[in-house]
CSV table of C-alpha atoms in Angstrom, one decimal:
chain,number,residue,atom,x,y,z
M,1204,UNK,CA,150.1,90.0,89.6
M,1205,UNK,CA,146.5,90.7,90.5
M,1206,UNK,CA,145.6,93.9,89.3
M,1207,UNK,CA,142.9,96.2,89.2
M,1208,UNK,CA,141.7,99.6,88.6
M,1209,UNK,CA,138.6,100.7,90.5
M,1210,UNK,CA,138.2,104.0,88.3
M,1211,UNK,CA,138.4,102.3,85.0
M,1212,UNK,CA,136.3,99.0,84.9
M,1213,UNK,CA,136.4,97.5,82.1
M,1214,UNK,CA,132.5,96.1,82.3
M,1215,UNK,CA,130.0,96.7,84.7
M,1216,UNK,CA,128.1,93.9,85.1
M,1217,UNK,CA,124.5,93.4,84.6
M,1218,UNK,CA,122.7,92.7,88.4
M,1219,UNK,CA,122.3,88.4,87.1
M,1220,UNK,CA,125.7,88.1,86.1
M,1221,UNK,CA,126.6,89.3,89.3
M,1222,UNK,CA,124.1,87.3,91.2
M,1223,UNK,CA,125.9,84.0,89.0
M,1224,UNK,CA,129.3,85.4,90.3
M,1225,UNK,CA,128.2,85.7,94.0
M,1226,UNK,CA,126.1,82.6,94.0
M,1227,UNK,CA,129.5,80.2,92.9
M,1228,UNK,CA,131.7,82.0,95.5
M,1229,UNK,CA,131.7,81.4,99.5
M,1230,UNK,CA,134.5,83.6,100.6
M,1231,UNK,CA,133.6,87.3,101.5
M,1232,UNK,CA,134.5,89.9,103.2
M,1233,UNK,CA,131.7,92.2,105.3
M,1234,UNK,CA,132.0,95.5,106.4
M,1235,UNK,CA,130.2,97.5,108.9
M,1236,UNK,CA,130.0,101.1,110.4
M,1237,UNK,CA,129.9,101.4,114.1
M,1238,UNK,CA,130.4,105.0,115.2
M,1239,UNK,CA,131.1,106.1,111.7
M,1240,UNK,CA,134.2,103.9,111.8
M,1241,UNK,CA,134.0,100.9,109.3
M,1242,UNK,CA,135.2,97.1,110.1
M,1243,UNK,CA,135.6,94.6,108.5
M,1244,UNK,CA,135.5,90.4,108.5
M,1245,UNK,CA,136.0,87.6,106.1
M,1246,UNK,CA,133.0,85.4,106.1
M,1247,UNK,CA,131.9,82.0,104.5
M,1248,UNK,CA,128.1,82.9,103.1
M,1249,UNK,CA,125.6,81.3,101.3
M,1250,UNK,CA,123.3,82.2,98.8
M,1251,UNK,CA,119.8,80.8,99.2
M,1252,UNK,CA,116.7,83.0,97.3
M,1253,UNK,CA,119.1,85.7,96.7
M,1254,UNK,CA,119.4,86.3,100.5
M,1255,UNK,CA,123.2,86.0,102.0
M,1256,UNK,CA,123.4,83.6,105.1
M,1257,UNK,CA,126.0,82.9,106.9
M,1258,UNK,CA,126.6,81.7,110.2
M,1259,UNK,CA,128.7,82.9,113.8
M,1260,UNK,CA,128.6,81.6,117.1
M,1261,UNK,CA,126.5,83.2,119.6
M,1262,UNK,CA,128.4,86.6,121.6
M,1263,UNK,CA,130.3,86.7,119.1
M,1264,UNK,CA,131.5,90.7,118.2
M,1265,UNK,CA,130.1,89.9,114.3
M,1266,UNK,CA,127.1,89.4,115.8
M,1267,UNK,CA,127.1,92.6,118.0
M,1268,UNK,CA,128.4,94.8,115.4
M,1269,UNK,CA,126.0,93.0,112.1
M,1270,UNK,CA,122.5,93.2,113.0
M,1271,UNK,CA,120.1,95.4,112.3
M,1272,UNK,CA,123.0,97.4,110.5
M,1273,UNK,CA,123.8,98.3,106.8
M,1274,UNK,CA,126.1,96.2,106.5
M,1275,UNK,CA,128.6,95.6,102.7
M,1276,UNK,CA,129.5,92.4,101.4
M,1277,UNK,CA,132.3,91.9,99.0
M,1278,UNK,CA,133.7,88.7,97.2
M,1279,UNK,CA,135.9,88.6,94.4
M,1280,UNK,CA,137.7,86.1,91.8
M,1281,UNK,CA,139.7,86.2,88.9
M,1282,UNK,CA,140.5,83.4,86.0
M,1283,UNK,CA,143.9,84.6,83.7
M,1284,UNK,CA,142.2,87.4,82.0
M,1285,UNK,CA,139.8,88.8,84.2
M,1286,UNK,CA,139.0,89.8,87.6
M,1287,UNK,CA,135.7,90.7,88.9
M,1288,UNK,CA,134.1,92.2,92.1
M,1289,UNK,CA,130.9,92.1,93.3
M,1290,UNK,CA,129.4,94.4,96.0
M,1291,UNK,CA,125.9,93.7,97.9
M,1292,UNK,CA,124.6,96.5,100.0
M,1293,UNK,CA,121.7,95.1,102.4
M,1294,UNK,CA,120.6,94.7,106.5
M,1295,UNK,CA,121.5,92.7,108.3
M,1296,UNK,CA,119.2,90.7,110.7
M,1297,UNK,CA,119.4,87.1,112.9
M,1298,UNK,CA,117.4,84.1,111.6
M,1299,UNK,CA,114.6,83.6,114.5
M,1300,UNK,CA,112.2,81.8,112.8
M,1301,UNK,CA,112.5,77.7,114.2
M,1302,UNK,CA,111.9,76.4,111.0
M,1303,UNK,CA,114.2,78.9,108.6
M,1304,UNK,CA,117.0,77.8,111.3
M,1305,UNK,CA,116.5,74.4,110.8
M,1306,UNK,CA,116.6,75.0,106.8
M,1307,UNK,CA,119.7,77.3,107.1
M,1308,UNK,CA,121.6,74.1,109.3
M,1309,UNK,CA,121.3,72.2,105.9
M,1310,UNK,CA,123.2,74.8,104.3
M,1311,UNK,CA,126.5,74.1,103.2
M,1312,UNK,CA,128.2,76.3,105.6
M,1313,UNK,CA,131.0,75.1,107.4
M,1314,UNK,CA,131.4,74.1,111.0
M,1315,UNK,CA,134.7,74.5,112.9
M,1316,UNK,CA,133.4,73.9,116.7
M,1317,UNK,CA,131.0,71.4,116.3
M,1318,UNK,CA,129.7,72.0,120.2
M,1319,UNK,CA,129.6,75.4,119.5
M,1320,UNK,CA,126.0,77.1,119.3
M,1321,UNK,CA,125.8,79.2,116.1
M,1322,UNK,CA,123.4,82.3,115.3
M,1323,UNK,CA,122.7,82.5,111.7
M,1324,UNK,CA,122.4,86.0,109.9
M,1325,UNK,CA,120.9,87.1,106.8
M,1326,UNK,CA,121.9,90.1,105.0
M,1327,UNK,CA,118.6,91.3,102.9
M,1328,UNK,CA,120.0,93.0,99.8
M,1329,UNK,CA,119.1,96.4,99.1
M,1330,UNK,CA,121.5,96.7,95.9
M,1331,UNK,CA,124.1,94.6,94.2
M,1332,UNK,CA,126.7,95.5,91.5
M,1333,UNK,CA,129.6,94.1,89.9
M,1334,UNK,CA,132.2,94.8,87.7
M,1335,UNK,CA,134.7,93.1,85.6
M,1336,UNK,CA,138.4,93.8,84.7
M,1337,UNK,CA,140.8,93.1,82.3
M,1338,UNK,CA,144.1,91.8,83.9
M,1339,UNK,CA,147.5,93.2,82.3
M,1340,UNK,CA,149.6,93.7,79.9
M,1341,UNK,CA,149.9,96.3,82.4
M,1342,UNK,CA,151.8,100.1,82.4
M,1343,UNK,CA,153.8,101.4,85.5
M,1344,UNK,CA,154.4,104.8,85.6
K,451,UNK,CA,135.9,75.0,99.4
K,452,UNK,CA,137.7,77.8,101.5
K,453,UNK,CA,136.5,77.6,104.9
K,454,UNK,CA,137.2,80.5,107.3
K,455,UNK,CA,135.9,80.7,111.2
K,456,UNK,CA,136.4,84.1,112.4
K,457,UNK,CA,135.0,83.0,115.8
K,458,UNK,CA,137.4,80.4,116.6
K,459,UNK,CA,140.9,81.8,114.8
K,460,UNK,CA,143.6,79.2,114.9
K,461,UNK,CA,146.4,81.4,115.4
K,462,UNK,CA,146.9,84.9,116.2
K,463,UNK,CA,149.4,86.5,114.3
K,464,UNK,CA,152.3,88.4,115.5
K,465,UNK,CA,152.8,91.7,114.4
K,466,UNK,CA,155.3,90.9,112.3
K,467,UNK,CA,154.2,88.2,110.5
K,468,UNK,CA,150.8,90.1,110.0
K,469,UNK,CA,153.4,93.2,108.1
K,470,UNK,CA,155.0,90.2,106.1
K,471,UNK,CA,151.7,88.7,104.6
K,472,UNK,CA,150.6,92.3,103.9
K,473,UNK,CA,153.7,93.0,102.0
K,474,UNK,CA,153.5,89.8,100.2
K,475,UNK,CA,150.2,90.8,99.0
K,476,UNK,CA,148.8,93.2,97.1
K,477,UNK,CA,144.9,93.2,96.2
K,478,UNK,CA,142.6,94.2,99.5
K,479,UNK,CA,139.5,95.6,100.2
K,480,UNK,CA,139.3,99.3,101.7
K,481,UNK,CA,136.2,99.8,103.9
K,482,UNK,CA,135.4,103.3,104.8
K,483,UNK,CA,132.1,104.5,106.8
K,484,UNK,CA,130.5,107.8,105.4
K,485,UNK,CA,127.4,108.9,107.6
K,486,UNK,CA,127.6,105.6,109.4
K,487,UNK,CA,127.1,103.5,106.1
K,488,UNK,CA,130.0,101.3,104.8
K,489,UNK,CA,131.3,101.3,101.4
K,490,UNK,CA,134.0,98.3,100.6
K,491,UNK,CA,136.5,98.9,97.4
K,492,UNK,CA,139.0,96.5,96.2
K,493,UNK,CA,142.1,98.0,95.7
K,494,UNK,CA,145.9,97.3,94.5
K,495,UNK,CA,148.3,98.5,97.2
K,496,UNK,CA,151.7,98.5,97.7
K,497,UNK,CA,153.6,98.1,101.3
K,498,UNK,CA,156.0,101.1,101.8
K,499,UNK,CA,157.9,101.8,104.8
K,500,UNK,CA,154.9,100.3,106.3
K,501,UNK,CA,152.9,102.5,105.1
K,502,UNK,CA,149.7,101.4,102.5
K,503,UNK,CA,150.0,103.3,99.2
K,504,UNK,CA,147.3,103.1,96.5
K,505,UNK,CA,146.6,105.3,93.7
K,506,UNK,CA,143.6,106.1,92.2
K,507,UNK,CA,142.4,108.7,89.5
K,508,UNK,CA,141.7,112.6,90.3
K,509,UNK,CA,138.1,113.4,91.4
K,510,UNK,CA,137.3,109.3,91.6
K,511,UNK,CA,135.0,108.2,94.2
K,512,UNK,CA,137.4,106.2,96.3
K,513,UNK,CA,139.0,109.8,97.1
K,514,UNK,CA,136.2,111.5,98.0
K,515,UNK,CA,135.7,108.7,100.6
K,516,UNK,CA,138.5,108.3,101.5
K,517,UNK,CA,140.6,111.4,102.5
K,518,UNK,CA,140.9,112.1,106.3
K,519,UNK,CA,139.0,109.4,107.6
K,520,UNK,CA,139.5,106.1,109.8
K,521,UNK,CA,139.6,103.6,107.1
K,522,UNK,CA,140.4,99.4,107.2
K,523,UNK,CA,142.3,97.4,104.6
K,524,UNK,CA,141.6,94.1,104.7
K,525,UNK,CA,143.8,91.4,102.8
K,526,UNK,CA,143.8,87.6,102.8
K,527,UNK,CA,144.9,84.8,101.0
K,528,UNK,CA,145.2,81.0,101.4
K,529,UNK,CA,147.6,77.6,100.1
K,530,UNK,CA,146.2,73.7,101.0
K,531,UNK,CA,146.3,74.0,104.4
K,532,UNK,CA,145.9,77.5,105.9
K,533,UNK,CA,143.7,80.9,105.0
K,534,UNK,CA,144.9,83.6,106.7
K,535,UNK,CA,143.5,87.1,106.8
K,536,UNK,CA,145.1,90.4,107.8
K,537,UNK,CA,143.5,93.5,109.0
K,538,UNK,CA,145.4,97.1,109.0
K,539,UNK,CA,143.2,99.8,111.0
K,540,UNK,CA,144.4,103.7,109.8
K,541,UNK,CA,144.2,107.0,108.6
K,542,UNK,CA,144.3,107.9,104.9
K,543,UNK,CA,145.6,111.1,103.1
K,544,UNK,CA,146.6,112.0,99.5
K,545,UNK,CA,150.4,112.2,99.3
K,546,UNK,CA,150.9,116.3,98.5
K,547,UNK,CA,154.8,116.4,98.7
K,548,UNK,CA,155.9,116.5,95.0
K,549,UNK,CA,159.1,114.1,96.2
K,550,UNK,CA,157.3,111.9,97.8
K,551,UNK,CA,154.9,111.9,95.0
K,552,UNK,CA,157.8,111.2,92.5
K,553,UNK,CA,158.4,108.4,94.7
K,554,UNK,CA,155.6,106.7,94.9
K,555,UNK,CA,155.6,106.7,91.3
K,556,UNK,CA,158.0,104.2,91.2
K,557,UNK,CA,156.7,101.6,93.3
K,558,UNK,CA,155.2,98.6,91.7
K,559,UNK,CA,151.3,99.9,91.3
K,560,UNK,CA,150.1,99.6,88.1
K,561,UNK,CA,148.2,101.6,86.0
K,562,UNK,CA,146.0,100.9,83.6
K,563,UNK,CA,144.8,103.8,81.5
K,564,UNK,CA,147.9,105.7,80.2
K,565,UNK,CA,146.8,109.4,80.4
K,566,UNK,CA,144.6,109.7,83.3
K,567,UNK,CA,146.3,111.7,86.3
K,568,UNK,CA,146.7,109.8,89.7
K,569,UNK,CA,146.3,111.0,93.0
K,570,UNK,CA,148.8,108.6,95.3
K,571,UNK,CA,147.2,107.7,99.0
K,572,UNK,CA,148.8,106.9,101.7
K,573,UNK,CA,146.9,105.1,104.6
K,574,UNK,CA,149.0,105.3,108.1
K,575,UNK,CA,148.3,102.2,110.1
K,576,UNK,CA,147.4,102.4,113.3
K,577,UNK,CA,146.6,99.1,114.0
K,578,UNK,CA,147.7,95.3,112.3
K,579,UNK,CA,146.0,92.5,113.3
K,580,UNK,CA,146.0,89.1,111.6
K,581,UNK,CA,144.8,85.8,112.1
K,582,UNK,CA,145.9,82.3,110.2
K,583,UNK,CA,143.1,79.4,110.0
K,584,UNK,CA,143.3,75.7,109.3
K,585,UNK,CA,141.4,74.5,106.2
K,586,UNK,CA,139.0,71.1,106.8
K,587,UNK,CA,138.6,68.5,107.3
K,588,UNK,CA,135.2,70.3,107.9
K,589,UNK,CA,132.1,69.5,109.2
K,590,UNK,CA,128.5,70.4,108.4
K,591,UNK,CA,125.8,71.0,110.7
């Protein structure tokens, strides 16, 4: 059983530990707001100087619906006693730059096509916060 | 490493086996768009009727943002071989009829502080889409 409570956390974390958390994770999930009507998509980031890179091939709808928006990220984990969460509010924006491409292609992001051409995105964070919860004994009522 | 490529999906899910990973889960993440900015919760839910009930405590955040608007749940999950990752598209609403309410009180959602009053939500799907992707070998570019 993975449980949580959003409403009763039993720590919120302080903005390092949850800059440790989302630096040795890779898995998130980002949402966005087109219209007023959120999406979302799992996503394989990096970390690199506290910016959030990952990578999606060019067209793509990510692309379309990620950049130059607010845009959430949202990766989580849990051990036997806890779970936590952490949440990074930021912009989104393409990588342009010739040289910060050719320093985000030696990051350890994953490539599925390999003759697929990829546009990398960073998400610049605005905020970040975590939390932390206890996992059971838990009550059902 | 858990690798996901939302630009080249595996497999498409049916319908059907979308609603039986959803059932067979029960942490997600709710997005929901306020003023065009997304917010992203994780949540406990339980799979009823195929509808997505969640509690959460009166006055909490996660109502305020949630009530009467388009939300997505978003759940995933992975063994050695595949990830998969299912999306639910839908409408949310507290749950106002006291039998229903007594109902839902005896699914499986847990509760973790003993006297706080719970609102119940119910999100209506409108859409289900899910998508099932192979893990590695992977490359690196």
């Amino acid at each position: 059983m993975m449980a949580l409570d959003q409403d009763h956390p039993v720590e919120d974390l302080e903005p390092a530990d949850s800059w440790a958390l989302l630096a040795a994770s890779e898995l998130g999930r980002l949402a966005v707001s087109v219209g007023d009507i959120p999406e979302i998509f799992p996503i394989n980031y990096y970390l690199h100087d506290r910016q959030v890179i990952f990578k999606t091939a060019q067209g793509s709808k990510l692309v379309h619906l990620t950049i130059n928006r607010n845009v959430v990220l949202e990766a989580d984990g849990y051990d036997d006693e806890t779970a936590w969460s952490v949440i990074v509010k930021g912009t989104a924006k393409t990588i342009q730059d010739t040289e910060l491409i050719e320093a985000a292609r030696k990051l350890p992001l994953p490539s599925w096509i390999p003759t697929v051409k990829y546009l990398y995105v960073q998400i610049t964070p605005h905020t970040i916060s975590g939390r932390r919860f206890a996992r059971g004994p838990e009550t059902w009522q």
